[in-house]
Amino acid sequence: MKKMLFAILFLLASSFFVSCGNDQTADLTPSLPSKNAQVASAPVSVPKFTPPANSAIDEKKAQQYANASAALILLGEEWSSKIEQAQGEQKVAILQNYDEARDQVCSRVGLAGIAEYNWITNVAAKDSSNADSFAKAGIRLD
């Protein structure tokens, strides 16, 4: 199961393309670092996330968030059918592996796992002072 997880992560990292369909945002397509099969097969360490004292983020963190968002969408598409088709104990195991995969995806793009991704979604994205950082990363906050 872990080999399959890392194969999916490798595919996500190596063939990641998002088309916005808008010429103004074409240059804002998130990019993931390329990974070779050897690196992708080894899990990365997911640091413990401690929320910072303030909700300000820089452009680099906003770009990491944008990359993680796109990768999580692709990961969700890959895993959703597996989760729907699974029954009982198998479904629980798949869901646990999916949570680990989400942590790995976020960590591979520079975040402290899904915990930091969720903090940015729920806290930093709501802070209007971060609008410029998000805009430079190709994310428009409405």
Tab-separated table of N, CA and C in Angstrom:
chain	number	residue	atom	x	y	z
A	1	MET	N	0.819	-1.190	0.000
A	1	MET	CA	0.000	0.000	0.000
A	1	MET	C	0.862	1.252	0.000
A	2	LYS	N	1.975	1.215	0.758
A	2	LYS	CA	2.839	2.391	0.812
A	2	LYS	C	3.532	2.638	-0.528
A	3	LYS	N	3.871	1.542	-1.230
A	3	LYS	CA	4.492	1.719	-2.542
A	3	LYS	C	3.523	2.416	-3.484
A	4	MET	N	2.250	2.043	-3.401
A	4	MET	CA	1.250	2.667	-4.251
A	4	MET	C	1.101	4.147	-3.891
A	5	LEU	N	1.110	4.459	-2.622
A	5	LEU	CA	1.018	5.843	-2.150
A	5	LEU	C	2.153	6.676	-2.724
A	6	PHE	N	3.344	6.162	-2.632
A	6	PHE	CA	4.488	6.930	-3.108
A	6	PHE	C	4.548	6.978	-4.627
A	7	ALA	N	4.022	5.960	-5.282
A	7	ALA	CA	3.935	6.020	-6.740
A	7	ALA	C	2.993	7.142	-7.158
A	8	ILE	N	1.891	7.277	-6.444
A	8	ILE	CA	0.940	8.353	-6.732
A	8	ILE	C	1.583	9.704	-6.468
A	9	LEU	N	2.301	9.819	-5.354
A	9	LEU	CA	2.980	11.075	-5.045
A	9	LEU	C	4.006	11.417	-6.126
A	10	PHE	N	4.706	10.390	-6.605
A	10	PHE	CA	5.679	10.622	-7.672
A	10	PHE	C	4.982	11.128	-8.925
A	11	LEU	N	3.867	10.496	-9.273
A	11	LEU	CA	3.127	10.934	-10.454
A	11	LEU	C	2.616	12.356	-10.286
A	12	LEU	N	2.134	12.672	-9.101
A	12	LEU	CA	1.657	14.033	-8.850
A	12	LEU	C	2.778	15.045	-9.006
A	13	ALA	N	3.909	14.731	-8.433
A	13	ALA	CA	5.015	15.673	-8.463
A	13	ALA	C	5.621	15.819	-9.856
A	14	SER	N	5.618	14.738	-10.627
A	14	SER	CA	6.288	14.806	-11.916
A	14	SER	C	5.386	15.221	-13.070
A	15	SER	N	4.089	15.089	-12.907
A	15	SER	CA	3.204	15.446	-14.023
A	15	SER	C	2.097	16.378	-13.574
A	16	PHE	N	2.495	17.453	-12.957
A	16	PHE	CA	1.539	18.372	-12.363
A	16	PHE	C	1.322	19.579	-13.266
A	17	PHE	N	0.125	19.677	-13.810
A	17	PHE	CA	-0.215	20.810	-14.649
A	17	PHE	C	-1.626	21.253	-14.329
A	18	VAL	N	-1.796	22.551	-14.180
A	18	VAL	CA	-3.118	23.109	-13.947
A	18	VAL	C	-3.346	24.188	-14.987
A	19	SER	N	-4.458	24.119	-15.674
A	19	SER	CA	-4.750	25.121	-16.684
A	19	SER	C	-5.860	26.020	-16.186
A	20	CYS	N	-5.583	27.288	-16.144
A	20	CYS	CA	-6.566	28.240	-15.648
A	20	CYS	C	-7.494	28.711	-16.753
A	21	GLY	N	-7.069	28.643	-18.021
A	21	GLY	CA	-7.907	29.088	-19.123
A	21	GLY	C	-7.985	30.601	-19.233
A	22	ASN	N	-7.153	31.315	-18.523
A	22	ASN	CA	-7.146	32.772	-18.533
A	22	ASN	C	-5.720	33.219	-18.781
A	23	ASP	N	-5.498	34.035	-19.832
A	23	ASP	CA	-4.153	34.451	-20.182
A	23	ASP	C	-3.452	35.176	-19.051
A	24	GLN	N	-4.187	35.911	-18.229
A	24	GLN	CA	-3.572	36.651	-17.129
A	24	GLN	C	-3.052	35.723	-16.052
A	25	THR	N	-3.647	34.568	-15.897
A	25	THR	CA	-3.232	33.664	-14.834
A	25	THR	C	-2.391	32.514	-15.351
A	26	ALA	N	-2.086	32.496	-16.664
A	26	ALA	CA	-1.309	31.396	-17.221
A	26	ALA	C	0.066	31.304	-16.574
A	27	ASP	N	0.662	32.449	-16.234
A	27	ASP	CA	1.972	32.428	-15.608
A	27	ASP	C	1.904	32.164	-14.108
A	28	LEU	N	0.723	31.971	-13.575
A	28	LEU	CA	0.546	31.735	-12.152
A	28	LEU	C	0.296	30.268	-11.827
A	29	THR	N	0.475	29.395	-12.799
A	29	THR	CA	0.251	27.977	-12.589
A	29	THR	C	1.217	27.463	-11.529
A	30	PRO	N	0.694	26.812	-10.480
A	30	PRO	CA	1.580	26.299	-9.434
A	30	PRO	C	2.556	25.282	-10.000
A	31	SER	N	3.744	25.238	-9.442
A	31	SER	CA	4.735	24.265	-9.886
A	31	SER	C	5.219	23.479	-8.679
A	32	LEU	N	5.357	22.186	-8.887
A	32	LEU	CA	5.865	21.329	-7.834
A	32	LEU	C	7.291	20.941	-8.178
A	33	PRO	N	8.122	20.768	-7.183
A	33	PRO	CA	9.485	20.349	-7.485
A	33	PRO	C	9.478	18.969	-8.125
A	34	SER	N	10.368	18.755	-9.091
A	34	SER	CA	10.423	17.445	-9.725
A	34	SER	C	11.076	16.463	-8.766
A	35	LYS	N	10.600	15.258	-8.804
A	35	LYS	CA	11.110	14.212	-7.927
A	35	LYS	C	11.490	13.020	-8.778
A	36	ASN	N	12.576	12.345	-8.396
A	36	ASN	CA	12.863	11.099	-9.094
A	36	ASN	C	12.270	9.960	-8.281
A	37	ALA	N	12.185	8.796	-8.860
A	37	ALA	CA	11.509	7.670	-8.212
A	37	ALA	C	12.158	7.305	-6.887
A	38	GLN	N	13.466	7.434	-6.798
A	38	GLN	CA	14.156	7.071	-5.575
A	38	GLN	C	13.770	8.004	-4.432
A	39	VAL	N	13.707	9.294	-4.685
A	39	VAL	CA	13.354	10.264	-3.648
A	39	VAL	C	11.879	10.133	-3.287
A	40	ALA	N	11.019	9.958	-4.290
A	40	ALA	CA	9.585	9.894	-4.047
A	40	ALA	C	9.202	8.661	-3.240
A	41	SER	N	10.004	7.607	-3.291
A	41	SER	CA	9.645	6.395	-2.568
A	41	SER	C	9.968	6.498	-1.079
A	42	ALA	N	10.787	7.451	-0.714
A	42	ALA	CA	11.138	7.613	0.692
A	42	ALA	C	10.250	8.685	1.312
A	43	PRO	N	9.567	8.356	2.412
A	43	PRO	CA	8.739	9.370	3.058
A	43	PRO	C	9.601	10.515	3.589
A	44	VAL	N	9.029	11.693	3.548
A	44	VAL	CA	9.723	12.848	4.099
A	44	VAL	C	9.235	13.085	5.516
A	45	SER	N	10.068	13.718	6.279
A	45	SER	CA	9.708	14.048	7.646
A	45	SER	C	8.690	15.193	7.628
A	46	VAL	N	7.645	15.049	8.401
A	46	VAL	CA	6.624	16.093	8.499
A	46	VAL	C	6.824	16.798	9.836
A	47	PRO	N	7.304	18.047	9.783
A	47	PRO	CA	7.554	18.753	11.039
A	47	PRO	C	6.262	19.070	11.787
A	48	LYS	N	6.370	19.182	13.088
A	48	LYS	CA	5.209	19.556	13.902
A	48	LYS	C	4.921	21.029	13.647
A	49	PHE	N	3.670	21.346	13.415
A	49	PHE	CA	3.295	22.726	13.141
A	49	PHE	C	2.798	23.398	14.407
A	50	THR	N	3.394	24.536	14.709
A	50	THR	CA	2.954	25.380	15.806
A	50	THR	C	2.497	26.691	15.187
A	51	PRO	N	1.228	27.057	15.364
A	51	PRO	CA	0.743	28.298	14.765
A	51	PRO	C	1.554	29.502	15.249
A	52	PRO	N	1.936	30.373	14.316
A	52	PRO	CA	2.695	31.558	14.714
A	52	PRO	C	1.837	32.548	15.493
A	53	ALA	N	2.495	33.509	16.115
A	53	ALA	CA	1.796	34.504	16.936
A	53	ALA	C	0.882	35.397	16.094
A	54	ASN	N	1.298	35.693	14.849
A	54	ASN	CA	0.424	36.494	13.988
A	54	ASN	C	0.140	35.719	12.707
A	55	SER	N	-0.817	36.190	11.949
A	55	SER	CA	-1.268	35.447	10.774
A	55	SER	C	-0.629	35.905	9.469
A	56	ALA	N	0.396	36.737	9.543
A	56	ALA	CA	1.050	37.217	8.326
A	56	ALA	C	1.876	36.102	7.680
A	57	ILE	N	1.785	36.013	6.347
A	57	ILE	CA	2.605	35.069	5.602
A	57	ILE	C	3.290	35.827	4.466
A	58	ASP	N	4.402	35.276	4.005
A	58	ASP	CA	5.122	35.904	2.904
A	58	ASP	C	4.744	35.239	1.578
A	59	GLU	N	5.290	35.786	0.495
A	59	GLU	CA	4.974	35.279	-0.842
A	59	GLU	C	5.405	33.814	-1.010
A	60	LYS	N	6.540	33.447	-0.442
A	60	LYS	CA	7.028	32.062	-0.551
A	60	LYS	C	6.027	31.097	0.094
A	61	LYS	N	5.549	31.438	1.269
A	61	LYS	CA	4.589	30.574	1.963
A	61	LYS	C	3.276	30.500	1.184
A	62	ALA	N	2.856	31.618	0.598
A	62	ALA	CA	1.639	31.627	-0.210
A	62	ALA	C	1.816	30.745	-1.444
A	63	GLN	N	3.009	30.762	-2.047
A	63	GLN	CA	3.274	29.906	-3.216
A	63	GLN	C	3.272	28.436	-2.818
A	64	GLN	N	3.854	28.119	-1.670
A	64	GLN	CA	3.832	26.749	-1.171
A	64	GLN	C	2.390	26.302	-0.938
A	65	TYR	N	1.584	27.190	-0.414
A	65	TYR	CA	0.163	26.897	-0.187
A	65	TYR	C	-0.542	26.639	-1.522
A	66	ALA	N	-0.261	27.467	-2.536
A	66	ALA	CA	-0.871	27.281	-3.850
A	66	ALA	C	-0.473	25.935	-4.445
A	67	ASN	N	0.793	25.583	-4.329
A	67	ASN	CA	1.263	24.295	-4.834
A	67	ASN	C	0.601	23.139	-4.087
A	68	ALA	N	0.507	23.264	-2.775
A	68	ALA	CA	-0.128	22.219	-1.977
A	68	ALA	C	-1.609	22.091	-2.332
A	69	SER	N	-2.276	23.209	-2.552
A	69	SER	CA	-3.696	23.175	-2.907
A	69	SER	C	-3.929	22.384	-4.188
A	70	ALA	N	-3.134	22.692	-5.194
A	70	ALA	CA	-3.285	21.995	-6.472
A	70	ALA	C	-2.955	20.508	-6.326
A	71	ALA	N	-1.897	20.198	-5.600
A	71	ALA	CA	-1.512	18.802	-5.405
A	71	ALA	C	-2.560	18.037	-4.602
A	72	LEU	N	-3.163	18.687	-3.612
A	72	LEU	CA	-4.197	18.027	-2.807
A	72	LEU	C	-5.447	17.742	-3.631
A	73	ILE	N	-5.750	18.610	-4.578
A	73	ILE	CA	-6.896	18.353	-5.459
A	73	ILE	C	-6.632	17.107	-6.291
A	74	LEU	N	-5.445	17.032	-6.865
A	74	LEU	CA	-5.090	15.857	-7.669
A	74	LEU	C	-5.069	14.590	-6.817
A	75	LEU	N	-4.531	14.701	-5.616
A	75	LEU	CA	-4.498	13.550	-4.708
A	75	LEU	C	-5.911	13.099	-4.370
A	76	GLY	N	-6.786	14.054	-4.097
A	76	GLY	CA	-8.178	13.722	-3.779
A	76	GLY	C	-8.874	13.016	-4.928
A	77	GLU	N	-8.617	13.460	-6.141
A	77	GLU	CA	-9.204	12.800	-7.316
A	77	GLU	C	-8.733	11.357	-7.419
A	78	GLU	N	-7.439	11.143	-7.177
A	78	GLU	CA	-6.877	9.793	-7.264
A	78	GLU	C	-7.464	8.851	-6.205
A	79	TRP	N	-7.640	9.371	-5.019
A	79	TRP	CA	-8.042	8.521	-3.903
A	79	TRP	C	-9.549	8.396	-3.729
A	80	SER	N	-10.332	9.309	-4.265
A	80	SER	CA	-11.774	9.297	-4.000
A	80	SER	C	-12.446	8.011	-4.458
A	81	SER	N	-12.097	7.517	-5.624
A	81	SER	CA	-12.731	6.279	-6.094
A	81	SER	C	-12.316	5.093	-5.230
A	82	LYS	N	-11.068	5.075	-4.780
A	82	LYS	CA	-10.606	3.988	-3.911
A	82	LYS	C	-11.367	4.006	-2.591
A	83	ILE	N	-11.587	5.190	-2.062
A	83	ILE	CA	-12.296	5.317	-0.792
A	83	ILE	C	-13.753	4.893	-0.965
A	84	GLU	N	-14.387	5.324	-2.056
A	84	GLU	CA	-15.789	4.978	-2.299
A	84	GLU	C	-15.989	3.485	-2.490
A	85	GLN	N	-15.040	2.814	-3.125
A	85	GLN	CA	-15.178	1.391	-3.421
A	85	GLN	C	-14.836	0.491	-2.243
A	86	ALA	N	-14.099	1.001	-1.279
A	86	ALA	CA	-13.657	0.193	-0.146
A	86	ALA	C	-14.815	-0.066	0.819
A	87	GLN	N	-14.683	-1.159	1.563
A	87	GLN	CA	-15.692	-1.554	2.538
A	87	GLN	C	-15.043	-1.786	3.902
A	88	GLY	N	-15.749	-1.428	4.960
A	88	GLY	CA	-15.359	-1.739	6.333
A	88	GLY	C	-13.943	-1.357	6.707
A	89	GLU	N	-13.180	-2.346	7.176
A	89	GLU	CA	-11.811	-2.137	7.654
A	89	GLU	C	-10.906	-1.595	6.553
A	90	GLN	N	-11.146	-2.036	5.330
A	90	GLN	CA	-10.334	-1.571	4.213
A	90	GLN	C	-10.512	-0.061	4.016
A	91	LYS	N	-11.737	0.422	4.187
A	91	LYS	CA	-12.007	1.855	4.038
A	91	LYS	C	-11.264	2.651	5.119
A	92	VAL	N	-11.248	2.155	6.341
A	92	VAL	CA	-10.544	2.823	7.436
A	92	VAL	C	-9.051	2.899	7.126
A	93	ALA	N	-8.476	1.799	6.640
A	93	ALA	CA	-7.048	1.780	6.305
A	93	ALA	C	-6.736	2.756	5.173
A	94	ILE	N	-7.584	2.806	4.172
A	94	ILE	CA	-7.373	3.722	3.047
A	94	ILE	C	-7.465	5.167	3.522
A	95	LEU	N	-8.428	5.463	4.369
A	95	LEU	CA	-8.567	6.823	4.889
A	95	LEU	C	-7.353	7.235	5.720
A	96	GLN	N	-6.822	6.306	6.510
A	96	GLN	CA	-5.624	6.614	7.289
A	96	GLN	C	-4.435	6.875	6.362
A	97	ASN	N	-4.300	6.060	5.327
A	97	ASN	CA	-3.213	6.266	4.367
A	97	ASN	C	-3.413	7.564	3.591
A	98	TYR	N	-4.659	7.926	3.329
A	98	TYR	CA	-4.951	9.174	2.633
A	98	TYR	C	-4.524	10.370	3.485
A	99	ASP	N	-4.788	10.301	4.787
A	99	ASP	CA	-4.351	11.370	5.693
A	99	ASP	C	-2.825	11.493	5.682
A	100	GLU	N	-2.136	10.362	5.690
A	100	GLU	CA	-0.676	10.375	5.627
A	100	GLU	C	-0.205	10.949	4.289
A	101	ALA	N	-0.892	10.607	3.212
A	101	ALA	CA	-0.520	11.110	1.885
A	101	ALA	C	-0.693	12.623	1.822
A	102	ARG	N	-1.744	13.139	2.421
A	102	ARG	CA	-1.961	14.590	2.451
A	102	ARG	C	-0.837	15.282	3.214
A	103	ASP	N	-0.434	14.707	4.331
A	103	ASP	CA	0.690	15.250	5.096
A	103	ASP	C	1.961	15.260	4.257
A	104	GLN	N	2.211	14.154	3.541
A	104	GLN	CA	3.403	14.045	2.705
A	104	GLN	C	3.400	15.068	1.577
A	105	VAL	N	2.269	15.223	0.918
A	105	VAL	CA	2.163	16.184	-0.180
A	105	VAL	C	2.467	17.590	0.322
A	106	CYS	N	1.858	17.967	1.421
A	106	CYS	CA	2.082	19.315	1.966
A	106	CYS	C	3.531	19.499	2.394
A	107	SER	N	4.101	18.491	3.002
A	107	SER	CA	5.479	18.584	3.461
A	107	SER	C	6.443	18.670	2.283
A	108	ARG	N	6.162	17.955	1.219
A	108	ARG	CA	7.044	17.969	0.044
A	108	ARG	C	7.090	19.331	-0.641
A	109	VAL	N	6.054	20.125	-0.499
A	109	VAL	CA	6.082	21.459	-1.113
A	109	VAL	C	6.547	22.538	-0.136
A	110	GLY	N	6.899	22.144	1.083
A	110	GLY	CA	7.493	23.093	2.014
A	110	GLY	C	6.656	23.476	3.213
A	111	LEU	N	5.452	22.951	3.327
A	111	LEU	CA	4.618	23.254	4.491
A	111	LEU	C	4.867	22.223	5.584
A	112	ALA	N	4.455	22.538	6.782
A	112	ALA	CA	4.555	21.608	7.906
A	112	ALA	C	3.318	20.704	7.924
A	113	GLY	N	3.144	19.974	6.853
A	113	GLY	CA	2.048	19.022	6.745
A	113	GLY	C	0.696	19.679	6.549
A	114	ILE	N	-0.329	18.861	6.656
A	114	ILE	CA	-1.704	19.315	6.444
A	114	ILE	C	-2.119	20.286	7.546
A	115	ALA	N	-1.481	20.220	8.704
A	115	ALA	CA	-1.812	21.135	9.804
A	115	ALA	C	-1.516	22.582	9.412
A	116	GLU	N	-0.363	22.814	8.801
A	116	GLU	CA	-0.048	24.182	8.380
A	116	GLU	C	-0.941	24.600	7.216
A	117	TYR	N	-1.222	23.684	6.307
A	117	TYR	CA	-2.128	23.982	5.189
A	117	TYR	C	-3.490	24.432	5.729
A	118	ASN	N	-4.011	23.694	6.689
A	118	ASN	CA	-5.310	24.046	7.278
A	118	ASN	C	-5.249	25.383	8.009
A	119	TRP	N	-4.136	25.671	8.690
A	119	TRP	CA	-3.985	26.958	9.372
A	119	TRP	C	-4.008	28.098	8.363
A	120	ILE	N	-3.300	27.932	7.253
A	120	ILE	CA	-3.296	28.981	6.230
A	120	ILE	C	-4.708	29.171	5.682
A	121	THR	N	-5.410	28.074	5.427
A	121	THR	CA	-6.780	28.140	4.907
A	121	THR	C	-7.705	28.856	5.874
A	122	ASN	N	-7.638	28.496	7.131
A	122	ASN	CA	-8.596	28.985	8.123
A	122	ASN	C	-8.209	30.286	8.811
A	123	VAL	N	-6.915	30.641	8.806
A	123	VAL	CA	-6.475	31.834	9.523
A	123	VAL	C	-5.819	32.846	8.582
A	124	ALA	N	-4.721	32.463	7.955
A	124	ALA	CA	-3.949	33.408	7.140
A	124	ALA	C	-4.727	33.913	5.930
A	125	ALA	N	-5.511	33.059	5.313
A	125	ALA	CA	-6.272	33.471	4.120
A	125	ALA	C	-7.356	34.487	4.478
A	126	LYS	N	-7.764	34.517	5.710
A	126	LYS	CA	-8.796	35.455	6.142
A	126	LYS	C	-8.223	36.800	6.584
A	127	ASP	N	-6.897	36.876	6.684
A	127	ASP	CA	-6.226	38.122	7.072
A	127	ASP	C	-5.983	38.946	5.813
A	128	SER	N	-6.653	40.087	5.701
A	128	SER	CA	-6.567	40.910	4.494
A	128	SER	C	-5.151	41.429	4.229
A	129	SER	N	-4.303	41.463	5.235
A	129	SER	CA	-2.930	41.924	5.011
A	129	SER	C	-2.121	40.926	4.184
A	130	ASN	N	-2.628	39.716	4.014
A	130	ASN	CA	-1.947	38.697	3.221
A	130	ASN	C	-2.393	38.687	1.763
A	131	ALA	N	-3.320	39.558	1.397
A	131	ALA	CA	-3.884	39.549	0.043
A	131	ALA	C	-2.806	39.694	-1.023
A	132	ASP	N	-1.830	40.564	-0.801
A	132	ASP	CA	-0.771	40.769	-1.792
A	132	ASP	C	0.081	39.514	-1.956
A	133	SER	N	0.427	38.871	-0.865
A	133	SER	CA	1.225	37.625	-0.941
A	133	SER	C	0.472	36.549	-1.705
A	134	PHE	N	-0.808	36.406	-1.404
A	134	PHE	CA	-1.615	35.416	-2.113
A	134	PHE	C	-1.741	35.777	-3.594
A	135	ALA	N	-1.932	37.051	-3.891
A	135	ALA	CA	-2.067	37.485	-5.279
A	135	ALA	C	-0.804	37.172	-6.074
A	136	LYS	N	0.363	37.400	-5.480
A	136	LYS	CA	1.619	37.089	-6.162
A	136	LYS	C	1.790	35.593	-6.384
A	137	ALA	N	1.142	34.788	-5.566
A	137	ALA	CA	1.196	33.337	-5.726
A	137	ALA	C	0.095	32.823	-6.645
A	138	GLY	N	-0.736	33.736	-7.157
A	138	GLY	CA	-1.793	33.335	-8.086
A	138	GLY	C	-3.096	32.983	-7.419
A	139	ILE	N	-3.258	33.368	-6.171
A	139	ILE	CA	-4.494	33.080	-5.437
A	139	ILE	C	-5.218	34.387	-5.190
A	140	ARG	N	-6.445	34.430	-5.619
A	140	ARG	CA	-7.262	35.619	-5.400
A	140	ARG	C	-8.204	35.351	-4.236
A	141	LEU	N	-8.166	36.211	-3.255
A	141	LEU	CA	-9.049	36.077	-2.097
A	141	LEU	C	-10.248	36.979	-2.307
A	142	ASP	N	-11.434	36.419	-2.214
A	142	ASP	CA	-12.661	37.208	-2.370
A	142	ASP	C	-13.384	37.337	-1.069
